[in-house]
Coordinates of C-alpha atoms in Angstrom, one line a residue:
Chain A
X295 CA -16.3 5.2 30.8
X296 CA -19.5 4.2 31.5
X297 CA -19.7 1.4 28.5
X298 CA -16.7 0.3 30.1
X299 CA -18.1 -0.8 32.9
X300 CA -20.8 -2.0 30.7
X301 CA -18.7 -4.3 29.4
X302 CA -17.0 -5.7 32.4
X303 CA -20.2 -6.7 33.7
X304 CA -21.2 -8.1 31.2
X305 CA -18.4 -10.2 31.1
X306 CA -17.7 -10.7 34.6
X307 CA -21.4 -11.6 36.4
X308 CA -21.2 -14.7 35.4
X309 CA -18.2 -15.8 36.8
X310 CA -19.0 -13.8 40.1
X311 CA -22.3 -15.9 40.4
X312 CA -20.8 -19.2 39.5
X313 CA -18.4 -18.6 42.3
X314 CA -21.0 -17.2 44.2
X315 CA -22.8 -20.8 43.8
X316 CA -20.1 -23.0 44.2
X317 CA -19.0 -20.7 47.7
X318 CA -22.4 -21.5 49.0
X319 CA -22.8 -25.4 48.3
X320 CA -19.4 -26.3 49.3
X321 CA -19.7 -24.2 52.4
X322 CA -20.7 -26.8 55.0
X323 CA -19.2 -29.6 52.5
X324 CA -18.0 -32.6 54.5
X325 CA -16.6 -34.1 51.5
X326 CA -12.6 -34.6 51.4
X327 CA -12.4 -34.2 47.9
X328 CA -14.9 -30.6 47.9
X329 CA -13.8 -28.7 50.4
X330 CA -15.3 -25.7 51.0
X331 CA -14.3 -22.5 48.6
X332 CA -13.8 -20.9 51.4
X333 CA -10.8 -23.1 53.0
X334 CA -9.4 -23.4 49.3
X335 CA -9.4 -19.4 48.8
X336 CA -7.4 -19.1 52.1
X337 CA -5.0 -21.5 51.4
X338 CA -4.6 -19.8 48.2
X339 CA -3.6 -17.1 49.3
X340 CA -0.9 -18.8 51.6
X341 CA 0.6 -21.0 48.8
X342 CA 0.2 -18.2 45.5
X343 CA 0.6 -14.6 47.4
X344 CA 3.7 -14.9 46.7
X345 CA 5.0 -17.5 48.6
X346 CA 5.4 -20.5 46.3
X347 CA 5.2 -18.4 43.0
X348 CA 9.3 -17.9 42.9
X349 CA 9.7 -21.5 43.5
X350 CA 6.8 -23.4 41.6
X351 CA 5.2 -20.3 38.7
X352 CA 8.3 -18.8 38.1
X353 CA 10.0 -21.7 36.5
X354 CA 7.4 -23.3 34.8
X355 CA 6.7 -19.9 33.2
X356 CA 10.5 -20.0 32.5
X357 CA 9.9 -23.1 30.3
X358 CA 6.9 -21.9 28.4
X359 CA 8.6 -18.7 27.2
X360 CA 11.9 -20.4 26.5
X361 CA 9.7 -23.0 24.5
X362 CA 7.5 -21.1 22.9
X363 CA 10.1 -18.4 21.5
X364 CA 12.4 -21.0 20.1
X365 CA 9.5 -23.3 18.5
X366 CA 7.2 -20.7 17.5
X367 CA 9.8 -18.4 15.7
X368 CA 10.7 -21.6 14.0
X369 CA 7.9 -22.9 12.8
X370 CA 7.1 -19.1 11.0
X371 CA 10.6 -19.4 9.0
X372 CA 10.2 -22.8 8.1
X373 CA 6.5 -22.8 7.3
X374 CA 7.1 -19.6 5.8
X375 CA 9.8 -21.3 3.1
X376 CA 7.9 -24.5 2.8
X377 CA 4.3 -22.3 2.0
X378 CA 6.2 -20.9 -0.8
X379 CA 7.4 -24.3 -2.7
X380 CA 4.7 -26.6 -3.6
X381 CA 7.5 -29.6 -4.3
X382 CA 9.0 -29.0 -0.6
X383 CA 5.5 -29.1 0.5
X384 CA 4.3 -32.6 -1.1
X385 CA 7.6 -33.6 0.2
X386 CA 7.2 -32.5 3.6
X387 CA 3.5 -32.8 4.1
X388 CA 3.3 -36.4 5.1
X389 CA 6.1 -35.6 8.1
X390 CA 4.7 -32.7 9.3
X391 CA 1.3 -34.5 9.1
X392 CA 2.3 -37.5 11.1
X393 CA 3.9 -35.4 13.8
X394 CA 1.2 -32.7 14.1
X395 CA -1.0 -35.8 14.7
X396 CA 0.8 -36.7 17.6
X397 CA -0.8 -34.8 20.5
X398 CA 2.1 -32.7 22.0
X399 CA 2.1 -34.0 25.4
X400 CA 2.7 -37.9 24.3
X401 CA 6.3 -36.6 23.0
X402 CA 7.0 -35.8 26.8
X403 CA 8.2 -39.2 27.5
X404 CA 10.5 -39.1 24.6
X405 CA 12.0 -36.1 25.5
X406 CA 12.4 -37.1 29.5
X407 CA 14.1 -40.2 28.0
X408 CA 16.6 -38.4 25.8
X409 CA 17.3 -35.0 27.4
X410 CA 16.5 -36.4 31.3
X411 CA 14.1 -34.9 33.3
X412 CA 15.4 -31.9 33.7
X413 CA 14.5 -27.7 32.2
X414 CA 15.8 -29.0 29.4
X415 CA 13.4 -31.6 28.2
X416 CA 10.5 -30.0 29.1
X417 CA 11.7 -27.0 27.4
X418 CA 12.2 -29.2 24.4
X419 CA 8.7 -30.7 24.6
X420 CA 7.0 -27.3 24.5
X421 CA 9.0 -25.9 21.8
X422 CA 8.5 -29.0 19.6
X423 CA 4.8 -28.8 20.8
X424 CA 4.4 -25.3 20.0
X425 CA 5.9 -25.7 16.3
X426 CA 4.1 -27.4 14.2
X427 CA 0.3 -25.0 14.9
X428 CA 2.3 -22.1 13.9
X429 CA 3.7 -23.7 11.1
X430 CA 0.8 -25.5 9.6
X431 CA -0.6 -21.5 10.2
X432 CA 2.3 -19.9 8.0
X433 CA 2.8 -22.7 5.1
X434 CA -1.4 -22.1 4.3
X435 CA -1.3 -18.1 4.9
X436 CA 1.9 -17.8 2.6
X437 CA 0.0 -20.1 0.2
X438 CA -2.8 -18.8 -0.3
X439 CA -1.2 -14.9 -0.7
X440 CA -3.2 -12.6 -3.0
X441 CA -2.0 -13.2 -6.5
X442 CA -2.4 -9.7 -7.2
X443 CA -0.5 -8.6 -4.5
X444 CA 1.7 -10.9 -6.0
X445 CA 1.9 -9.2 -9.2
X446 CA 2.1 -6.2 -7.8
X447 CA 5.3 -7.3 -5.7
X448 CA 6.6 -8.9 -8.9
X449 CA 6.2 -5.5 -11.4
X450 CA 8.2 -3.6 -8.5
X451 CA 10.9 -6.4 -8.9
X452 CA 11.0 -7.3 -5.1
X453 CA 13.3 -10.3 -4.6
X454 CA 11.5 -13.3 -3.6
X455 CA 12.6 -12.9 0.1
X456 CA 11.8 -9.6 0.1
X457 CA 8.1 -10.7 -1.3
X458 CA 7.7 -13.6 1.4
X459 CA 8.7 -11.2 4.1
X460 CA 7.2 -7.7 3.3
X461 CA 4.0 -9.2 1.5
X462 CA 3.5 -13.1 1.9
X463 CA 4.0 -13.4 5.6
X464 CA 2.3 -9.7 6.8
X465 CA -0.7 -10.1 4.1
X466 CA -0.7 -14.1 6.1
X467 CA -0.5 -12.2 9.8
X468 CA -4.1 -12.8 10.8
X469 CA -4.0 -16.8 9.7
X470 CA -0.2 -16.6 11.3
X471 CA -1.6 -15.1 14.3
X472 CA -4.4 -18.1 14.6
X473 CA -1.5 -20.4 14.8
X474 CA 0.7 -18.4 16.9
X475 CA -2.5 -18.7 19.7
X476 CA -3.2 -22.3 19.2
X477 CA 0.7 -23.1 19.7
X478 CA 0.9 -20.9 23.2
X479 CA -2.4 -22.6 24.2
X480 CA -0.6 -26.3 23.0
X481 CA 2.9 -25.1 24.8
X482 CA 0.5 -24.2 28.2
X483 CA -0.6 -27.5 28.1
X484 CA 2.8 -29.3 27.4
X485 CA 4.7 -27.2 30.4
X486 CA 2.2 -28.4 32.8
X487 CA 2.3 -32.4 31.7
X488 CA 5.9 -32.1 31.4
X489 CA 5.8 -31.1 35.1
X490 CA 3.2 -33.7 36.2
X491 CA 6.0 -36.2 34.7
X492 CA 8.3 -36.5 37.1
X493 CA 9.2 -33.1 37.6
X494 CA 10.3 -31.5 41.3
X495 CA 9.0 -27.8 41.1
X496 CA 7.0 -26.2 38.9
X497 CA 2.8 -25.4 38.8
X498 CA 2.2 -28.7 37.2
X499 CA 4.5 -30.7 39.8
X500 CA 3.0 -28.7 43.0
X501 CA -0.3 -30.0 41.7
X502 CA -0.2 -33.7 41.3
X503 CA 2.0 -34.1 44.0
X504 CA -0.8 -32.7 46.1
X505 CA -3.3 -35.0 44.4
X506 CA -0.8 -37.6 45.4
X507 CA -0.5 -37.3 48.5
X508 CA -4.5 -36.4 49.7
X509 CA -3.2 -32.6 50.6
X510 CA -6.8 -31.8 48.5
X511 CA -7.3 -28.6 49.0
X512 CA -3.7 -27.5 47.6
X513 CA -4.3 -29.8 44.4
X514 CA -7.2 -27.6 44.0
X515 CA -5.0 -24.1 44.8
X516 CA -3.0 -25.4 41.9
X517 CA -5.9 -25.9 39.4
X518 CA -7.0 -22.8 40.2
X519 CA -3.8 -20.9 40.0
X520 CA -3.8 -22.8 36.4
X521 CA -7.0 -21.4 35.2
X522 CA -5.9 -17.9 36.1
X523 CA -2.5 -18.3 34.4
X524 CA -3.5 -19.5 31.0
X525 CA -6.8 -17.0 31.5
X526 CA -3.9 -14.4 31.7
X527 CA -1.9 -15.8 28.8
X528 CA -4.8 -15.5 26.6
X529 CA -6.0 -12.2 27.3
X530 CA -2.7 -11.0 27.3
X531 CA -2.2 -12.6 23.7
X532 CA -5.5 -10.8 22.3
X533 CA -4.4 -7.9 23.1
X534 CA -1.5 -7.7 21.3
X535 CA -3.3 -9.5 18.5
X536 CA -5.7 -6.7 18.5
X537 CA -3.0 -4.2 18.4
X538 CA -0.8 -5.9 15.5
X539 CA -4.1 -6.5 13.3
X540 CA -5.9 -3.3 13.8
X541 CA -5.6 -3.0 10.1
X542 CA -7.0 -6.4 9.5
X543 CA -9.8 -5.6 11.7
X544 CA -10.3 -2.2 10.3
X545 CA -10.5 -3.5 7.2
X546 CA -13.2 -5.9 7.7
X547 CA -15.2 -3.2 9.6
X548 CA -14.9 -5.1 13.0
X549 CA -15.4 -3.2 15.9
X550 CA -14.8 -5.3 18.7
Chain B
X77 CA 5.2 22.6 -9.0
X78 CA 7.6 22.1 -11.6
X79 CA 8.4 18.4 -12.0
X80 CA 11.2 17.2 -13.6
X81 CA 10.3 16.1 -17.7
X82 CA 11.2 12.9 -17.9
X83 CA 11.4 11.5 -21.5
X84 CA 9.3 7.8 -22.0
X85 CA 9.9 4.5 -22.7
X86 CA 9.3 3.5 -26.6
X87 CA 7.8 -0.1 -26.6
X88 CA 8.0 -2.1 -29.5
X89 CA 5.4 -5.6 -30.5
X90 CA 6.4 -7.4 -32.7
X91 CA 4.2 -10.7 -33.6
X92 CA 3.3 -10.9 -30.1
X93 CA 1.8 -14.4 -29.8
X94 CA 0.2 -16.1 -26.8
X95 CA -1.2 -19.5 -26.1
X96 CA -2.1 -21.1 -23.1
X97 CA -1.0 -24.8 -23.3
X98 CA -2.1 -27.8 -20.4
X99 CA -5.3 -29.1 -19.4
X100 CA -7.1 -30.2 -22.2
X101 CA -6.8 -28.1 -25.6
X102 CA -4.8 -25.6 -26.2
X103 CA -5.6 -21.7 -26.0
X104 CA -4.9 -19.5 -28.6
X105 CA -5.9 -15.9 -27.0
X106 CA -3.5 -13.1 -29.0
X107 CA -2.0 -13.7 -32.6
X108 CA 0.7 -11.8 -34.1
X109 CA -0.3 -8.8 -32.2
X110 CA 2.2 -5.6 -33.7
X111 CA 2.3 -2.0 -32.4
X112 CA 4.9 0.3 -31.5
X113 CA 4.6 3.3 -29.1
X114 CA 6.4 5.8 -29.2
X115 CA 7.9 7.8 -26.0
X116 CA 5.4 9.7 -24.6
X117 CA 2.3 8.4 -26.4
X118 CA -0.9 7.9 -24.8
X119 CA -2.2 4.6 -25.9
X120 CA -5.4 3.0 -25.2
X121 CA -6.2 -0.6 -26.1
X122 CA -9.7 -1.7 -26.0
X123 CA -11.7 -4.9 -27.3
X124 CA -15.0 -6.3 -25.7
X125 CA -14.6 -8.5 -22.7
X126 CA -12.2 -11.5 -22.5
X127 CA -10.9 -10.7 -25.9
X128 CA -7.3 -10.9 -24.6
X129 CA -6.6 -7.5 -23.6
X130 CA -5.5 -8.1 -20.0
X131 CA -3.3 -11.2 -21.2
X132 CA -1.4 -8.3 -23.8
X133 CA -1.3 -6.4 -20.4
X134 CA 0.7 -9.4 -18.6
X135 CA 2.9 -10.0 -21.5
X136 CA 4.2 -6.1 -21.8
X137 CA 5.1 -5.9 -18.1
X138 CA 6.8 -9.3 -18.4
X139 CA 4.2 -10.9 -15.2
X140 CA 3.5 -13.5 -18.3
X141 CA 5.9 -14.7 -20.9
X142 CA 5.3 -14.6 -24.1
X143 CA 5.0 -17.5 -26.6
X144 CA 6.2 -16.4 -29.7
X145 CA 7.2 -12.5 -30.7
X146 CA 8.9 -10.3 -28.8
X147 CA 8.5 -7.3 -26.9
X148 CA 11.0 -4.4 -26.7
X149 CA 10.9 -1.7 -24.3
X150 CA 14.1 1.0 -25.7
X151 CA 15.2 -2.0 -27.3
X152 CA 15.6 -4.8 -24.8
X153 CA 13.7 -7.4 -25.2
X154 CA 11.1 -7.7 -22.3
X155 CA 11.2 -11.0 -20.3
X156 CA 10.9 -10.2 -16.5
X157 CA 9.1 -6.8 -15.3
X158 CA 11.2 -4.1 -16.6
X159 CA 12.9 -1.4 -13.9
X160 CA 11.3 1.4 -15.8
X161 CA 7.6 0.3 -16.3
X162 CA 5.3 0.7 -13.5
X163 CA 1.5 -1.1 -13.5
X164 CA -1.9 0.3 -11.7
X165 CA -4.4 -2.9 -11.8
X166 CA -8.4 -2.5 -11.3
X167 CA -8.3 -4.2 -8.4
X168 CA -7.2 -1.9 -6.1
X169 CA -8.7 -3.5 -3.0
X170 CA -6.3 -5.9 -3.4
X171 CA -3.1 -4.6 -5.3
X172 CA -2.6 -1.8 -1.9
X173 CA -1.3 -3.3 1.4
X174 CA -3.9 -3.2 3.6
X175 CA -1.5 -3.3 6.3
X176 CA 0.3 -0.2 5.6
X177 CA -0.5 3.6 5.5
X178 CA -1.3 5.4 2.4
X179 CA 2.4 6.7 2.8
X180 CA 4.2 3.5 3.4
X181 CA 2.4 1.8 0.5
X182 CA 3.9 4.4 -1.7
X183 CA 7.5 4.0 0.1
X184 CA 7.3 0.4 -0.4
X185 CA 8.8 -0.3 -3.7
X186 CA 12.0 3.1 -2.2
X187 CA 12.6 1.2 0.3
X188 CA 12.8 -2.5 -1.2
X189 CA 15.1 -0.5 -4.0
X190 CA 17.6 0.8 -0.8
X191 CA 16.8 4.3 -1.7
X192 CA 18.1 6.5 0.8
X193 CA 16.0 7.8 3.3
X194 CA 15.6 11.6 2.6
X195 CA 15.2 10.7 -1.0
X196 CA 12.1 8.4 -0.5
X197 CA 10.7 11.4 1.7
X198 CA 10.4 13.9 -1.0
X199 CA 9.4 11.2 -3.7
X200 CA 6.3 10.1 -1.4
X201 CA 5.7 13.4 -0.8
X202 CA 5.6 14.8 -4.5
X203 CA 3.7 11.6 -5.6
X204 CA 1.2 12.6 -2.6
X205 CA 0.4 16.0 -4.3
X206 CA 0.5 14.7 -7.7
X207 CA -2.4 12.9 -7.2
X208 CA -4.2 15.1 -4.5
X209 CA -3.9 13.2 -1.7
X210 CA -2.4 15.6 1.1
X211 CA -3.7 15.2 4.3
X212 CA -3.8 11.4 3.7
X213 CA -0.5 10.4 4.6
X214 CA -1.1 8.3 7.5
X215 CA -4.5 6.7 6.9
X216 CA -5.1 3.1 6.0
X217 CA -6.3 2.2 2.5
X218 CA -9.1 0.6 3.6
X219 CA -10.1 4.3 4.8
X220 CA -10.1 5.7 1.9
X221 CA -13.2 5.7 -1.1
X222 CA -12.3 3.5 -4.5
X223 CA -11.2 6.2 -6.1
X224 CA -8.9 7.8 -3.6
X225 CA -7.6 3.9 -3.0
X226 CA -6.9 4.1 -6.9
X227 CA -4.7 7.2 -6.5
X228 CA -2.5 5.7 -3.9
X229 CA -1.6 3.0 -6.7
X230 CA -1.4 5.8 -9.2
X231 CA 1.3 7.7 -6.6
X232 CA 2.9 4.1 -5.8
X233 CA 3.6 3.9 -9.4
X234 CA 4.7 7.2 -10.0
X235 CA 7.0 7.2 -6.7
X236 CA 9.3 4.7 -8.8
X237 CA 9.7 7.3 -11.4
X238 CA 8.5 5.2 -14.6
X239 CA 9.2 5.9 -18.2
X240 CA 6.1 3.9 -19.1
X241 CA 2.9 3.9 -17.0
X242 CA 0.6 0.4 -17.5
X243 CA -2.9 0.7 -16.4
X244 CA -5.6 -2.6 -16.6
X245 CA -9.5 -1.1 -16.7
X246 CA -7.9 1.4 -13.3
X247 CA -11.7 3.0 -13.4
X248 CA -13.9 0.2 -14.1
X249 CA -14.2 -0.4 -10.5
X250 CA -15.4 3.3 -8.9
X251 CA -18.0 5.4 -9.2
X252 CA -18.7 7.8 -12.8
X253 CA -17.6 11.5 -11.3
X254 CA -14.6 9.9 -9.7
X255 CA -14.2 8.5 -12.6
X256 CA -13.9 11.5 -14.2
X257 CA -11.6 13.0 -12.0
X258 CA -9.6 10.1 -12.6
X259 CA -9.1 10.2 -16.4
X260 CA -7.8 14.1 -15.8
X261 CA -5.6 12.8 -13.3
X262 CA -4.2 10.5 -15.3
X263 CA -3.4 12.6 -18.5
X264 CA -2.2 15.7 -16.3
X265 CA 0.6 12.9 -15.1
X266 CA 1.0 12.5 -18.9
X267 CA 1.4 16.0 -19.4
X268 CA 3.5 16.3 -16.2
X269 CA 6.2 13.6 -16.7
X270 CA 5.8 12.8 -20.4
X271 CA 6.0 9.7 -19.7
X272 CA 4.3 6.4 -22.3
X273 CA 1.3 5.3 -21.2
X274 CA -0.7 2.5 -21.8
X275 CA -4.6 2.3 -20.6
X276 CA -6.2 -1.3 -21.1
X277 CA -10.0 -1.0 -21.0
X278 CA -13.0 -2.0 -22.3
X279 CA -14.8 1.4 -22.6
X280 CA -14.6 3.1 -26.0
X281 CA -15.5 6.8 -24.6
X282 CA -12.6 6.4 -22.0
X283 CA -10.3 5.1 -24.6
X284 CA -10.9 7.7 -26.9
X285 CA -11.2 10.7 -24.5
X286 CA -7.6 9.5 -23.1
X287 CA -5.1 8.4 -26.4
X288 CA -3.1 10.1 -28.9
X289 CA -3.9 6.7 -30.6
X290 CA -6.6 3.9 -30.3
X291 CA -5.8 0.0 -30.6
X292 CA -9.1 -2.1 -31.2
X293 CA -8.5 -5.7 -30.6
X294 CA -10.9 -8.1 -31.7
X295 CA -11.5 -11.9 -32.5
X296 CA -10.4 -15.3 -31.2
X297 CA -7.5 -15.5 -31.5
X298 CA -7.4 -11.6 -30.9
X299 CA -5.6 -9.8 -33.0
X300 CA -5.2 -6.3 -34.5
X301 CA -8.4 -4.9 -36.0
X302 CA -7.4 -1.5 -36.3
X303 CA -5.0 1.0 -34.8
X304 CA -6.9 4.6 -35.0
X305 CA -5.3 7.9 -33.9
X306 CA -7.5 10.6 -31.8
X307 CA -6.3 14.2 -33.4
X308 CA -8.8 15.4 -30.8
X309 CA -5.7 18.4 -29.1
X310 CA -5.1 19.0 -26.0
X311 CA -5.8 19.7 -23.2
X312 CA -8.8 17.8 -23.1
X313 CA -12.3 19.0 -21.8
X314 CA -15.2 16.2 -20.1
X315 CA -17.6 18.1 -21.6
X316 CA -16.3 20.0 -25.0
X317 CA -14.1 17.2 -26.2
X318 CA -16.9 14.5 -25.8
X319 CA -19.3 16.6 -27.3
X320 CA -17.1 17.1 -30.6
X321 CA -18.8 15.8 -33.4
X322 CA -14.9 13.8 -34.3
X323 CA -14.9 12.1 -31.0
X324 CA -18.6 10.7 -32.0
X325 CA -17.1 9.5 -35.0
X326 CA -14.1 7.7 -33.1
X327 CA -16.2 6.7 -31.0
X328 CA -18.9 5.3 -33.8
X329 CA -15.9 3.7 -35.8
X330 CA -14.6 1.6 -32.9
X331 CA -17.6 0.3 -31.3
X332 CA -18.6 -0.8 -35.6
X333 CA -15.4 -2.6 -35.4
X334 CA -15.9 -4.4 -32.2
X335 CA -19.1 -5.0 -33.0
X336 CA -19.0 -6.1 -36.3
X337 CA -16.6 -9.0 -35.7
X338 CA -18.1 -10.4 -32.6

């Protein structure tokens, strides 16, 4: 209990004495762009608790999960297939190299352009965003499987799906898992460009359009609300990481 | 416990040949290599270090194929991993899942083969007291001490009900009183399930405290040097059979032999 607490504070005084700081100096701040913490909390609280969350967070957050579990699921069957054929890779490996080069958000336009600027092409964006971490993740993990765990898969006479599935791609999990968080990080970002792009609604869309039109201190509500959000997403990702890989932490003696 | 006999597998060499063709020369590693075991033997095959012996392991479960010769296990020839052979490799670390209990890693192989539920149960099960493992189920490999990992493998293998049991150098990695305790384990599953079994290692005592028969590999190209049977009895004793004067002279006679044509 008491190392708990521990650990929160040493964690959290940091960020209490940054905010501490910035409270102070922008107290009596003049500036229109800095406007005092203060007047930026309370109008927080206005636009975030709850009132606009059902109308702008809701649906972005709608996108990103719609994105993420098409792309992501994806990208592990295909990089799983691909890490297991060295010929499929060669082939492959110039296309997925060219693409994963590409940073996610300039396919936005693309996508606007050929699915319109509705859900839908954001939705596309992120998933085609979020696939190719995961699967640059998967091909190298089911790659680079143990070659005695290999053998030992082969003298039981598993099937070759049945090794990619129940020894390639769990043996893989922590590599996978790297991928998995760099995609929903990469499919964050996407949802909220897509949204600056000539969206309506959404987090991403409430921000700029602030910015936009000089209502300051609600383009900062929405940065704010941003940073909280993908905060969120990847504590919330860690923590199932930690509870799917407990054996792969166990077994390199981490304790943290 | 009673456990039900099961009769072994008989495996038959016959001019097993292996060379390694690509970059650069060719490598000649085992030549004309002939042996048969018979069902239920105990056969140990030792030579000195990177004398082949590992390579004759691959090519009797069928991980490697063979270049020339064949290899007959009841008759068919070997060219894939056969149903009834099961391997236990040194490297344990590596050859359990880490992801998966102690009880899991055993069901495995059941459960890939679609073998009904309440059947895999009691095999775990009986594979988990073979090898004196109760109270282990549920615990991660990585929890458990070398030699306790090397028993899971050892239950693993016996959980598929072999008729021929491979080991590669299963104690080189652990401690010398686990050790021990392993080479007892291993023939009371011998005596258990009368099942063939084949130990590859590099240690004469080990080979010669273990066999019904001996098989001294030596040379480059390895090939047969000798074939030497133990008529030490059973059971076997750590400390009276090693201090009979014939398991001196085994012992004496092999390590001349590898010896002498190094």
């Amino acid at each position: 209990m008491f190392s708990l607490l521990r650990r929160f504070l040493i964690s959290s005084w940091l960020v209490a004495a940054l905010l501490l700081f910035w409270w102070k100096i922008s107290a009596n701040s003049e500036s229109y762009f800095w406007p005092p913490l203060g007047q930026i909390a309370t109008q927080f609280k206005t636009n975030w608790l709850f009132a606009n969350v059902a109308e702008d967070v809701v649906p972005s957050l709608k996108n990103l999960a719609i994105g993420y579990f098409i792309g992501a699921p994806c990208a592990l069957v295909v990089g799983a297939h691909l890490g297991l054929s060295e010929i499929a890779q060669r082939i492959f490996s110039p296309l997925v190299n060219f693409f994963r080069s590409i940073p996610g958000v300039a396919l936005v336009p693309i996508f606007i352009m050929l699915f319109g600027i509705g859900d839908e092409s954001r939705r596309v964006s992120i998933a085609v965003a979020v696939f190719f971490p995961t699967l640059i993740a998967t091909i190298e993990a089911v790659r680079t499987s143990d070659a005695v765990l290999l053998d030992v898969s082969r003298s039981f006479k598993f099937s070759s799906f049945q090794s990619l599935w129940r020894v390639r791609v769990p043996s893989g999990a922590p590599m996978i898992s790297s991928g998995l968080q760099v995609s929903l990080q990469v499919g964050f970002i996407v949802m909220i460009v897509s949204e600056m792009l000539g969206a309506f609604r959404g987090l991403g869309a409430f921000t700029v359009e602030a910015q936009q039109s000089f209502m300051i201190i609600d383009m900062w509500t929405g940065i704010i609300m941003l940073g909280i959000l993908g905060y969120i997403f990847n504590v919330i990702f860690e923590l199932i990481e930690k509870r799917a890989l407990r054996w792969y932490r166990g077994q390199k003696g981490l304790t943290t | 416990m009673t456990h039900p006999k099961r009769t072994g597998a008989r495996l038959e060499l016959k001019d097993v040949t292996k060379t390694y063709t690509g970059h650069g020369e060719d490598k000649h590693v085992l030549d004309r290599i002939n042996c048969i075991v018979e069902p239920g033997e105990f056969l140990s095959i030792v030579g000195p270090s990177g004398v082949g012996k590992t390579t004759l392991l691959r090519l009797l479960t069928g991980l490697t194929p063979v270049t020339s010769g064949e290899i007959l296990l009841d008759g068919k020839r070997v060219t894939s991993p056969p149903e009834d052979l099961a391997i236990v490799l040194q490297e344990y670390t590596r050859s359990l899942m880490p992801w998966l209990t102690v009880e899991k890693n055993i069901e495995l192989p059941l459960k890939l083969k679609k073998i009904a539920k309440e059947e895999r149960r009691e095999r775990v099960q009986s594979a988990i007291l073979e090898v004196g493992l109760e109270g282990n189920d549920s615990r991660y490999p990585w929890q458990l001490s070398g030699g306790m990992q090397q028993r899971v493998a050892i239950a693993r293998a016996l959980a598929s009900r072999p008729r021929i049991l491979v080991m590669d150098e299963p104690f080189a990695s652990v401690d010398a009183q686990t050790r021990l305790d392993l080479e007892d384990l291993v023939l009371k599953v011998r005596d258990d399930f009368g099942i063939t079994t084949l130990l590859v290692t590099h240690d004469m005592d080990e080979a010669v405290y273990l066999a019904d028969r001996v098989l001294v590999l030596t040379g480059k190209p390895a090939h047969v040097a000798a074939e030497i049977a133990v008529p030490l009895g059973y059971p076997r004793d750590q400390v009276d059979t090693r201090a009979h004067p014939d398991f001196g002279h085994l012992r004496g006679e092999i390590y001349q032999l590898i010896r002498g044509k190094r």
